[in-house]
XYZ file of C-alpha atoms in Angstrom:
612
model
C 134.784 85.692 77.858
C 134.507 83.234 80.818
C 131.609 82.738 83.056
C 130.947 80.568 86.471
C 128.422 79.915 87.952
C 127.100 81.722 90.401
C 125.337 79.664 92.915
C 126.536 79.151 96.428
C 127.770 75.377 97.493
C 127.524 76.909 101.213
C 123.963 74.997 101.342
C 125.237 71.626 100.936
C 128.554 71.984 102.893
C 126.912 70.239 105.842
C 126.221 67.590 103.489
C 129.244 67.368 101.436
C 130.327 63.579 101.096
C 134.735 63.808 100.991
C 135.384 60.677 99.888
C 136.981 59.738 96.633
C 134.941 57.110 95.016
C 132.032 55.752 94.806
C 132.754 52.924 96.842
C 133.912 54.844 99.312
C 130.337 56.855 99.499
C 128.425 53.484 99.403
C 130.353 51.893 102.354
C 129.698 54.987 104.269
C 126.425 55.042 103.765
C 125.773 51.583 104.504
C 127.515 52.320 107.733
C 125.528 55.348 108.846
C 121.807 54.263 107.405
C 122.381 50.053 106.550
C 118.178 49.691 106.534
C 117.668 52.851 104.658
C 116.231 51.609 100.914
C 118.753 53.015 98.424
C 117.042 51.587 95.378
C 113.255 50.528 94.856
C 112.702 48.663 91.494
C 109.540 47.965 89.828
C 109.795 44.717 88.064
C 106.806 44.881 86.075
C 106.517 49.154 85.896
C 103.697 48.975 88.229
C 103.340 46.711 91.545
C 105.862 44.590 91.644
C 108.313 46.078 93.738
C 111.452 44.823 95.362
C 113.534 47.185 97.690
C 117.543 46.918 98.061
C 119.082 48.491 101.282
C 122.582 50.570 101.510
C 123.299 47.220 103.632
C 122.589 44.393 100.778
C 124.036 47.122 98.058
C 127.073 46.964 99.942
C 127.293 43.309 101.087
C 126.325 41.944 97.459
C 128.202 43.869 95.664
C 131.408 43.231 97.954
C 130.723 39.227 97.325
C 131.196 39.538 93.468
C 133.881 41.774 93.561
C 135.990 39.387 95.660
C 135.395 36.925 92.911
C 136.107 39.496 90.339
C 139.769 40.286 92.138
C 140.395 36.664 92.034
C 140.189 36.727 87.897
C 141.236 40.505 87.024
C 144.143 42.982 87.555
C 143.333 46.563 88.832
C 142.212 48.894 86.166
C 140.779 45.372 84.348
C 137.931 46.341 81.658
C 134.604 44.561 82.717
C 131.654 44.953 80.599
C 128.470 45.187 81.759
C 125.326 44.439 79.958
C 123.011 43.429 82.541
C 119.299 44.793 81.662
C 118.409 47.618 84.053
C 117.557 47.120 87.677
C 119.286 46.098 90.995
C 121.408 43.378 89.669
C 123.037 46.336 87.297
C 123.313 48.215 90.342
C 125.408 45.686 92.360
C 127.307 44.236 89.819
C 128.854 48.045 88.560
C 129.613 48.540 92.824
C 131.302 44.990 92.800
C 133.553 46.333 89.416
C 134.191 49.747 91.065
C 135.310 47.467 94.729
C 137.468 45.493 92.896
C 139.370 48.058 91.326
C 138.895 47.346 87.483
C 136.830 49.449 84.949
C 133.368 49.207 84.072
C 131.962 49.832 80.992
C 128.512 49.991 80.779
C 127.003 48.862 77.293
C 123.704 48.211 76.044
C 122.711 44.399 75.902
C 123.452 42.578 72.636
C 119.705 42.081 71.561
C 119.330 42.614 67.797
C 121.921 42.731 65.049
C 122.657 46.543 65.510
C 122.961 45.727 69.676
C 124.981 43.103 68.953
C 127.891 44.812 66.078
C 127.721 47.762 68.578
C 128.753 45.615 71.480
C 131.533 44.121 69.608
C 133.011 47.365 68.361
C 133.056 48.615 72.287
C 133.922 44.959 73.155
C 137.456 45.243 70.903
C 138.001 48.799 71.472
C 138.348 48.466 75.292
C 139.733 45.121 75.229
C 137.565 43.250 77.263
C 138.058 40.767 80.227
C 135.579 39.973 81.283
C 131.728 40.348 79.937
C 128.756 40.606 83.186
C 125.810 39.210 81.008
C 121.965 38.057 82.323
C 121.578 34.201 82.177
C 119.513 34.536 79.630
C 122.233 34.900 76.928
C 123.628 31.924 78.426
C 122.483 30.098 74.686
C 123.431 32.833 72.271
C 127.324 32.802 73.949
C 128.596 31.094 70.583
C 127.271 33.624 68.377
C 128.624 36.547 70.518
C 131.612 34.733 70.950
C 131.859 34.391 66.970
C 131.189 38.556 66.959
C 133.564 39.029 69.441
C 136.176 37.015 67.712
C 135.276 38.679 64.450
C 136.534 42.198 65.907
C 139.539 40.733 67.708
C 138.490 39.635 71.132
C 137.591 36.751 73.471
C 136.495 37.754 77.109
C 134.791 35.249 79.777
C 131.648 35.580 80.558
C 129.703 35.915 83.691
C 126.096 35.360 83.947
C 123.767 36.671 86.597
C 120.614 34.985 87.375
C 117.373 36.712 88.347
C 118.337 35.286 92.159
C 121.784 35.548 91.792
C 122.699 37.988 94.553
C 119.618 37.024 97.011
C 121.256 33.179 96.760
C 124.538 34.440 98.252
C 122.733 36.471 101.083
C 123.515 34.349 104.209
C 127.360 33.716 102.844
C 129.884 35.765 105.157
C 130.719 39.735 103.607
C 134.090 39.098 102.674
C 136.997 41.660 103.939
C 138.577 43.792 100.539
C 141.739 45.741 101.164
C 142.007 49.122 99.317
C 144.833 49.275 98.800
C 146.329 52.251 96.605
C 146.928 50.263 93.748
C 143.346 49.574 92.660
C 141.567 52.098 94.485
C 143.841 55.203 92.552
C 145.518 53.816 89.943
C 146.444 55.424 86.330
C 142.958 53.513 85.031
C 139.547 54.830 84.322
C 137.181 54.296 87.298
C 134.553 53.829 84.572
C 134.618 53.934 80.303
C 131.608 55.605 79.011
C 131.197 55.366 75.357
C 129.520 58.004 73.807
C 126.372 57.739 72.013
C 127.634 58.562 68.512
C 125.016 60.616 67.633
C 127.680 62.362 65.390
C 129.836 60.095 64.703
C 131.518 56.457 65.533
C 131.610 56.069 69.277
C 134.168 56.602 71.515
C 135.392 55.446 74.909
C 134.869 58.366 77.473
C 137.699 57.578 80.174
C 136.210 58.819 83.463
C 138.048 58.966 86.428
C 136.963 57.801 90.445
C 137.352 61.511 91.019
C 135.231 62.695 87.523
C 132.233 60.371 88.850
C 132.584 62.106 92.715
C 132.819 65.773 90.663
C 129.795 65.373 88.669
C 127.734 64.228 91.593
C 128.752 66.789 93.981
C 127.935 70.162 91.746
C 124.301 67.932 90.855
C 123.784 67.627 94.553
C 124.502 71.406 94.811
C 122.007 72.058 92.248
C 119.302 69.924 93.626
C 119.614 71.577 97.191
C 119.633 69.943 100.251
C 116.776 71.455 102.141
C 114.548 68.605 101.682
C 114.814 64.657 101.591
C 114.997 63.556 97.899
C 112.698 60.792 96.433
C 113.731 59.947 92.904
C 112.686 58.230 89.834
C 114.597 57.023 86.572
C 113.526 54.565 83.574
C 116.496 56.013 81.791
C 118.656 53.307 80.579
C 121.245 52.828 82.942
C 124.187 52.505 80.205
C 123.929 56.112 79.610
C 125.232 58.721 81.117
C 122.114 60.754 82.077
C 120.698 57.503 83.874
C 123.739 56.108 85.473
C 125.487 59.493 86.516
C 122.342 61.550 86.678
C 120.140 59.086 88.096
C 122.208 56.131 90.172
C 125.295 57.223 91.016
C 124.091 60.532 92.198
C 121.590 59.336 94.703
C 123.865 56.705 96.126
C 126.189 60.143 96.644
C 123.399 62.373 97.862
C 122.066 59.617 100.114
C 118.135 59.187 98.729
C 115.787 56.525 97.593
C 115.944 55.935 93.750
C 112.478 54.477 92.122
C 113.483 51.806 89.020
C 112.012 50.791 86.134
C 113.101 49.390 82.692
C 113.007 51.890 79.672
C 110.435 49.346 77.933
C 107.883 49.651 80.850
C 108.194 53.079 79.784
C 107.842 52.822 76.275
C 104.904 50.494 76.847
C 102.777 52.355 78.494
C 104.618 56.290 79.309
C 101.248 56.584 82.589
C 103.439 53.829 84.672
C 106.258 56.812 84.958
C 103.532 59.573 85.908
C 101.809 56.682 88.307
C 105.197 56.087 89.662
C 106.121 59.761 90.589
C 102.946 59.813 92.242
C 102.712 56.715 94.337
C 105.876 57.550 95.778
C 105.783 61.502 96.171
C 108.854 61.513 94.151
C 110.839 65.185 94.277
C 113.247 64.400 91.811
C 113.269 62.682 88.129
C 114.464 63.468 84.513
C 112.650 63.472 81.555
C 114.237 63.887 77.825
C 111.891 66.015 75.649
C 110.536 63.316 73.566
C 108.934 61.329 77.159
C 107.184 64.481 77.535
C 105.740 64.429 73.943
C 105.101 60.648 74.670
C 103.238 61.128 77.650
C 101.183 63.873 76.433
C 100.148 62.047 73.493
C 99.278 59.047 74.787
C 98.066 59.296 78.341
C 94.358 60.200 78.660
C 92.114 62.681 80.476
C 90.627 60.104 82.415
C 94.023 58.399 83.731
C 94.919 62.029 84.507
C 91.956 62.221 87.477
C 94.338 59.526 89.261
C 97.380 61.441 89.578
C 99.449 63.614 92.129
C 102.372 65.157 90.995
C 102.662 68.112 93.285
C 105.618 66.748 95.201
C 107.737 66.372 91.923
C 110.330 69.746 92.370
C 112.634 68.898 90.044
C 112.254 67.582 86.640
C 115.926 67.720 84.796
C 115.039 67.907 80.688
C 118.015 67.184 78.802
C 119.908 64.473 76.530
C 118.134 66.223 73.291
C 116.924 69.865 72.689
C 114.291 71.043 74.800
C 111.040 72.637 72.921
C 109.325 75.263 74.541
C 105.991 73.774 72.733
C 106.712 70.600 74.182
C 107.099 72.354 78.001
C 103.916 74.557 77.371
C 101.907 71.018 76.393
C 102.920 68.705 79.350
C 102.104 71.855 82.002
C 98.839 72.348 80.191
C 97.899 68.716 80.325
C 98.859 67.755 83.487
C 98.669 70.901 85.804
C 95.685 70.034 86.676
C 96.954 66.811 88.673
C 99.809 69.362 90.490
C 102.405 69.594 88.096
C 103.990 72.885 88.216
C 106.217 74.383 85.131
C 108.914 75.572 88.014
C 109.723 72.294 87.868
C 111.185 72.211 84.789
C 115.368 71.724 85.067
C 116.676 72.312 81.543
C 119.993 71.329 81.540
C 123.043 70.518 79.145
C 125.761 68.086 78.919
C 127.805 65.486 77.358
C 129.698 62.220 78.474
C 133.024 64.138 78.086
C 132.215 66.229 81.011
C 130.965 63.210 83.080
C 127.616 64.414 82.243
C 126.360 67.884 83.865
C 127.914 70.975 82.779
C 125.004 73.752 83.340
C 121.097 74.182 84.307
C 118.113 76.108 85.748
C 119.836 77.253 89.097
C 116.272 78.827 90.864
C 114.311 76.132 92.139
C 111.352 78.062 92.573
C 111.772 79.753 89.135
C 110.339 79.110 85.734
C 113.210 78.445 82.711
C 114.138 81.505 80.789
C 113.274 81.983 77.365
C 114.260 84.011 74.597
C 112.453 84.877 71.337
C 115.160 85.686 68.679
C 114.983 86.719 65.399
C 115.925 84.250 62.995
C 117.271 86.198 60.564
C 120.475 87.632 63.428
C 120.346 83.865 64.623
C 121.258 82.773 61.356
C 124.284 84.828 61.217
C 125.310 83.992 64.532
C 123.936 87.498 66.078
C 121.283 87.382 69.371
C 118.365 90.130 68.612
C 115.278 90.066 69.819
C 112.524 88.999 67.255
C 109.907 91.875 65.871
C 106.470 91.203 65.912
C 106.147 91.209 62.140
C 109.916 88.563 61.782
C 109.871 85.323 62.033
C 110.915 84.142 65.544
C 112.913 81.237 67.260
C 112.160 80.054 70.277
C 114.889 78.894 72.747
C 114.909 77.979 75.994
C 117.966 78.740 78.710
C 120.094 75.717 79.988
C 120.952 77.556 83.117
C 124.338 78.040 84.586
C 127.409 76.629 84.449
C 128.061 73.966 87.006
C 129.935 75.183 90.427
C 133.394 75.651 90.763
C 133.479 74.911 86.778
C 134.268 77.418 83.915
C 132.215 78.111 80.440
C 133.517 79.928 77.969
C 131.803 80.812 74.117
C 134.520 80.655 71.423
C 135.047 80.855 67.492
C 135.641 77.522 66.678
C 137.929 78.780 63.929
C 139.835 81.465 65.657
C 139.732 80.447 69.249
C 139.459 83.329 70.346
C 136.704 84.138 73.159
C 133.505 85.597 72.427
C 131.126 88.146 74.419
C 127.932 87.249 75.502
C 125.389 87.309 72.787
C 127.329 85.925 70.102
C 126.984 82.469 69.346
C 130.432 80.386 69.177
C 131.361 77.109 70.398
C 130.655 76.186 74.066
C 133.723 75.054 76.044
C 134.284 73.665 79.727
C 136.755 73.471 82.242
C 136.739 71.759 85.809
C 137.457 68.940 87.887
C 134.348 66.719 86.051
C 135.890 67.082 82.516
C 137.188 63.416 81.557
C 140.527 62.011 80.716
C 139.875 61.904 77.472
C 139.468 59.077 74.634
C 140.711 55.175 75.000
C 142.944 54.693 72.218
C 142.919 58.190 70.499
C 145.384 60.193 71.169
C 145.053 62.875 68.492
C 141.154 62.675 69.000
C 141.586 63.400 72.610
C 144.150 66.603 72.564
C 142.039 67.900 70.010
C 138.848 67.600 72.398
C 140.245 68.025 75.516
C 143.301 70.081 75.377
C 142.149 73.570 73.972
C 143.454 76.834 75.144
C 142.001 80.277 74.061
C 143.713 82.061 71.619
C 146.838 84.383 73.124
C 146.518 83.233 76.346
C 148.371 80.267 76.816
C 147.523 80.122 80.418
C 143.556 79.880 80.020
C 142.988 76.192 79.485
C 142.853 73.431 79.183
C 139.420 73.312 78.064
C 137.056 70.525 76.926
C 135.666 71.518 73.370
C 132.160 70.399 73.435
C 131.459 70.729 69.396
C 128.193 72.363 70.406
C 126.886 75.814 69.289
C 125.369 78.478 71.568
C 125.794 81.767 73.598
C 125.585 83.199 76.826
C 122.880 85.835 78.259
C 123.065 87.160 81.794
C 125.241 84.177 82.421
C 123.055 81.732 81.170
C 123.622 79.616 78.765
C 121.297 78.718 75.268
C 122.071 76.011 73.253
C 121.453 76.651 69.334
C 123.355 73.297 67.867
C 126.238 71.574 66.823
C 128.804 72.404 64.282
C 128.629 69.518 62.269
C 125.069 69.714 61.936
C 124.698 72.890 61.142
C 123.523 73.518 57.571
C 125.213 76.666 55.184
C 122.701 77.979 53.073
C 123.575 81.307 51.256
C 126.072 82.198 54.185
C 123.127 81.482 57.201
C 123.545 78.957 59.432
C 120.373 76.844 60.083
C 119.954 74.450 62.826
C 118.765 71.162 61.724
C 116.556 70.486 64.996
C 114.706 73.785 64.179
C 113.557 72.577 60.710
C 112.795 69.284 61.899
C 110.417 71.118 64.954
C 109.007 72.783 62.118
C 108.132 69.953 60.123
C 107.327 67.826 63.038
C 104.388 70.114 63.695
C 102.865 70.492 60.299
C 101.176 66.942 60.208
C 99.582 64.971 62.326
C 100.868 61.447 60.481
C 104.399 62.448 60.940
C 106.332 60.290 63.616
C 107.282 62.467 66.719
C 111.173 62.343 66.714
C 110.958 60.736 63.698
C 112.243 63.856 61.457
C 116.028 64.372 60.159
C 117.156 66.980 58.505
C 120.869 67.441 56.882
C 122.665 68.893 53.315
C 124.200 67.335 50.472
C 126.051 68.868 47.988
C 125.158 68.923 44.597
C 126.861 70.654 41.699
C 129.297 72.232 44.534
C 126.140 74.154 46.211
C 124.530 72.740 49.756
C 120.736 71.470 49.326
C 118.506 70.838 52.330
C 116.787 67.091 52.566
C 114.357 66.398 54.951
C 113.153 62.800 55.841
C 110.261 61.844 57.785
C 109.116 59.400 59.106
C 105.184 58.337 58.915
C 103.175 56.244 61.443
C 101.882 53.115 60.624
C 98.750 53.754 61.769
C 98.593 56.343 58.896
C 97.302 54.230 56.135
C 98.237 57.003 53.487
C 97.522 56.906 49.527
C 99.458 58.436 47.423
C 98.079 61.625 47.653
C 98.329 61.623 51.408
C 101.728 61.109 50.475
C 102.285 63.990 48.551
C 99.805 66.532 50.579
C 102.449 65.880 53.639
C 105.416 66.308 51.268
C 104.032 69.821 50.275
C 103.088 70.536 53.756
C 106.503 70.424 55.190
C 108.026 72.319 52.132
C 105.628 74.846 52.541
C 106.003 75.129 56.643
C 109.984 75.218 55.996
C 110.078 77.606 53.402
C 107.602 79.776 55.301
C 109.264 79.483 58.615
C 112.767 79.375 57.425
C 112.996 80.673 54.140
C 114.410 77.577 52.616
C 112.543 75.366 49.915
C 113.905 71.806 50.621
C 115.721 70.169 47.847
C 114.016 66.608 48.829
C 111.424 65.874 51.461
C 111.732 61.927 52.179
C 108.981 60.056 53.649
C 109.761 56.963 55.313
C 108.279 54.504 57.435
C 108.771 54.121 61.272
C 112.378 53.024 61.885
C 114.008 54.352 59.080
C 116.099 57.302 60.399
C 118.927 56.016 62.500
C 119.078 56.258 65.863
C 121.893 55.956 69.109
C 120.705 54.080 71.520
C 119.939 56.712 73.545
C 117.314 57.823 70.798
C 119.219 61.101 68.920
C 119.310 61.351 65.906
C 121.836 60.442 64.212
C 121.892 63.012 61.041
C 125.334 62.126 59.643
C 124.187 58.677 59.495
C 121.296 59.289 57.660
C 122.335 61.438 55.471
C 125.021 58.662 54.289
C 121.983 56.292 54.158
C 120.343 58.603 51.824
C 123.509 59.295 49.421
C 123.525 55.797 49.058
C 119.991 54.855 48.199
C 119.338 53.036 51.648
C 116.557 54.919 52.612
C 113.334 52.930 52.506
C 109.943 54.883 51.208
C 106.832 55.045 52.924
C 104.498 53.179 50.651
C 101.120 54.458 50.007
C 98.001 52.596 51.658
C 94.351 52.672 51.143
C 93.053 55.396 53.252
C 90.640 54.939 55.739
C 86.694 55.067 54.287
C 85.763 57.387 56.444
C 88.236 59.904 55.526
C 88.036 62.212 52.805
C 90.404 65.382 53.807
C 94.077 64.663 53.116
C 94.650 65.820 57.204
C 93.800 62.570 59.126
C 94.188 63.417 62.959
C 95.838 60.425 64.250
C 97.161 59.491 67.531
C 101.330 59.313 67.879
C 103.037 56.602 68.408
């Protein structure tokens, strides 16, 4: 059962941008508004603020990529670990004019940075590596990494003032000439996060990149002027497609700032969206949790944030608890819950594949029973079952195609019956850099007895549609078999999440082993450091997230794990990674939280604690 979406692109005809790359969109726009600011960054996450026009955008980024055509062939791989801001932003337009492939990667800081860099390094076979000066004195030992895993790029390293030195030299004149500007090379590599396993080189076309921003300009509307914000780290897809590229494409003013400044101090994004009036900005679950944990009613009396229309929640699974707590906290500074944009994708469909298609609406909800859930059956929950919450991810993207399959019989599934979520359309990628099998297996599936209805894209994510929208409920390799139910490892770790205050927020995983040919449940947590637990801290929050799993779930945990802050495994992007840690736990690697002396003042087990 296939459904598209249903929302009109007559809106944004008017506005359509026809050309095929990015480029392309940049130089027209730097022809049509050249003083207009296309990107605002804010250096320190507060008040220093430097603007970049379409003009110096274009004219910077057209200097360096005459160099780079000097030293690469079209289609060229050029990686790019610049730390976020506007010298990221020129030098991927200067890779994209020059015809080779970017691949954004996050910057080889820290042992894990640096093997992960490597790995992508070798895999895409590097020419050339666009690094900040500042790593001008750790080249050997990245060299020695790099040569390790089989490769030697150059190196090219930008300055803070490298751009604004060049700014009186003449704009050079490029040629596009067919070769480089539609050649059989990625426009861009995107590896994927690996939050399920190793990562993999997403081959995106010129045309993927111009797909996925068109049916994201669609959804935002075109009725008003745009003001936007990201921190999100530009390397991923939901900050570089969902946050730069698309407001080069839909012509408006992106707001900057570094994911740190975030992380530092969460009010600088609120203070941000409301110095600026911004309309537009995204917002993964956990920066909601962040901000509503940390940011106080005082700091709240100095905010605006009735011009923000569109807040797009995605890159993890969105709680409806965590929705219902950032409206409560901060309506009272404007903030309105139709803002809320839950949405779903992956880097193998560029990134946007569905979301909330009524501005003015709030998010659909359902409340399910758990029991039908388990077995793959959508029923309403009774008022004396236990209920799951879960929140719609809108519709599929326009001129696109969803369809809900059984992952084992490919055959296509009605609405209400979960299955595995597949896509179709002109923003699904290529496929993988050097996997062949990997990538027909992905991207090359047709429903069963109908040869005709494909390809498709086979997301390897769980869920079902309702009055053509679609919910999200997992994926299949997390999902956990217990006495022939399936139970969705980010709905136990909610679950434990909420039962004690000392437990790290996004710092729960939860995964099976198998022991004695029978599938246990293990649940580690992670506890903050501010804590300062003794051992029978320890064990109260072991027994409280048994008990709130086996209530909620009906599951006793084989092992509950507490560990300290920075012991579950992460992508860079911050999911989870459950396959990881479960390895990490079969083999002993797991650190324990240790106990500590508990505070003097406290003499109940429940210490109410900030998060960090």
């Amino acid at each position: 059962m296939t459904s598209s979406s249903s929302i009109s692109a007559v809106a944004s005809v008017a506005a359509a941008v026809h050309e095929q790359d990015m480029d392309a969109v940049l130089r027209r726009r730097a022809a049509a508004t050249p003083d207009e600011v296309a990107m605002r960054f804010l250096r320190n996450g507060e008040d220093d603020v430097v603007d970049l026009t379409y003009r110096q955008l274009d004219q910077r980024a057209a200097r360096l990529a005459r160099q780079l055509r000097q030293q690469l062939a079209p289609g060229a791989r050029v990686l790019l670990v610049l730390e976020p801001g506007l010298n990221y932003v020129t030098a991927l337009f200067a890779i994209f004019k020059s015809g080779a492939t970017a691949v954004p990667s996050f910057p080889p800081v820290g042992s894990r940075a640096v093997g992960r860099f490597a790995g992508i390094c070798h895999d895409c076979q590097a020419q050339l590596v666009i690094a900040e000066g500042s790593l001008r004195t750790s080249v050997d030992r990245l060299n020695a990494a790099l040569s390790a895993a089989g490769n030697a790029p150059g190196w090219l390293f930008i300055d803070s003032d490298y751009f604004e030195a060049q700014d009186g030299q003449p704009v050079p004149e490029i040629a596009y000439d067919k070769a480089r500007q539609a050649g059989d090379f990625p426009a861009l590599l995107q590896y994927t996060s690996g939050s399920t396993g190793n990562p993999k080189g997403v081959m995106l076309s010129a045309a993927n990149l111009i797909s996925n921003s068109r049916v994201l300009d669609i959804r935002m509307g075109t009725a008003q002027k745009h003001v936007g914000f990201t921190w999100l780290p530009p390397y991923h897809d939901m900050g570089l497609m969902g946050a730069l590229l698309l407001s080069v494409y839909s012509g408006f003013m992106l707001v900057m700032m570094t994911p740190a400044h975030f992380v530092q101090r969460p009010l600088r994004w609120l203070k941000g969206l409301s110095t600026y009036q911004v309309t537009s900005s995204v917002g993964p679950n956990f920066a909601l949790d962040l901000c509503v944990d940390t940011i106080t009613e005082e700091e709240i009396d100095g905010l605006d944030l009735s011009n923000l229309k569109l807040l797009f929640c995605g890159a993890e699974p969105v709680r409806q608890g965590t929705l219902d707590r950032f409206a409560e906290k901060f309506g009272r500074a404007g903030f309105s819950s139709t803002a809320y944009v839950p949405c779903y994708g992956l880097a193998e469909a560029t990134l946007f594949i569905s979301g909330k298609a009524d501005r003015e609406a709030l998010p659909h909800r359902l409340f399910l029973d758990q029991q039908s859930l388990a077995n793959g059956l959508i029923r309403p929950a009774r008022l004396d079952a236990a209920a799951t919450a879960i929140i719609s991810c809108g519709t599929v993207a326009t001129d696109h195609v969803m369809a809900i399959v059984d992952p084992e019989t490919l055959e296509a599934l009605p609405p209400g019956v979960v299955g595995e979520i597949w896509f179709k359309g002109a923003s699904v990628a290529q496929g993988y850099l050097n996997q062949v099998q990997a990538s027909d297996d992905v991207f090359h599936a047709f429903i069963a007895g109908d040869p005709t209805d494909g390809p498709y894209l086979r997301t390897g994510d769980l869920g079902f549609m309702m009055d053509d929208e679609l919910y999200i409920t997992g994926r299949i390799k997390d999902v956990i078999i217990f006495a022939g139910r399936n139970l969705y490892p980010q709905d136990i770790e909610a679950v434990a999440q909420a039962c004690h205050p000392a437990i790290r927020t996004n710092g729960v995983a939860a995964f099976a082993i198998t022991r004695d040919d029978k599938e246990h449940l293990v649940v580690v947590a992670e506890i903050l450091r501010s804590a300062k637990l003794n051992a029978e801290d320890l064990e109260n929050v072991e027994d409280a997230i048994a008990a709130a799993i086996t209530l909620s779930h009906g599951v006793a945990p084989h092992t509950v794990h507490l560990a300290p802050v920075s012991t579950i495994p992460l992508t860079t992007s911050g999911k989870v990674r459950r396959s990881a840690c479960r390895d990490a736990f079969e083999a002993g690697a797991l650190a324990l939280a240790k106990p500590r002396p508990a505070p003097a003042a406290a003499n109940d087990s429940t210490i109410l604690l900030p998060q960090e």
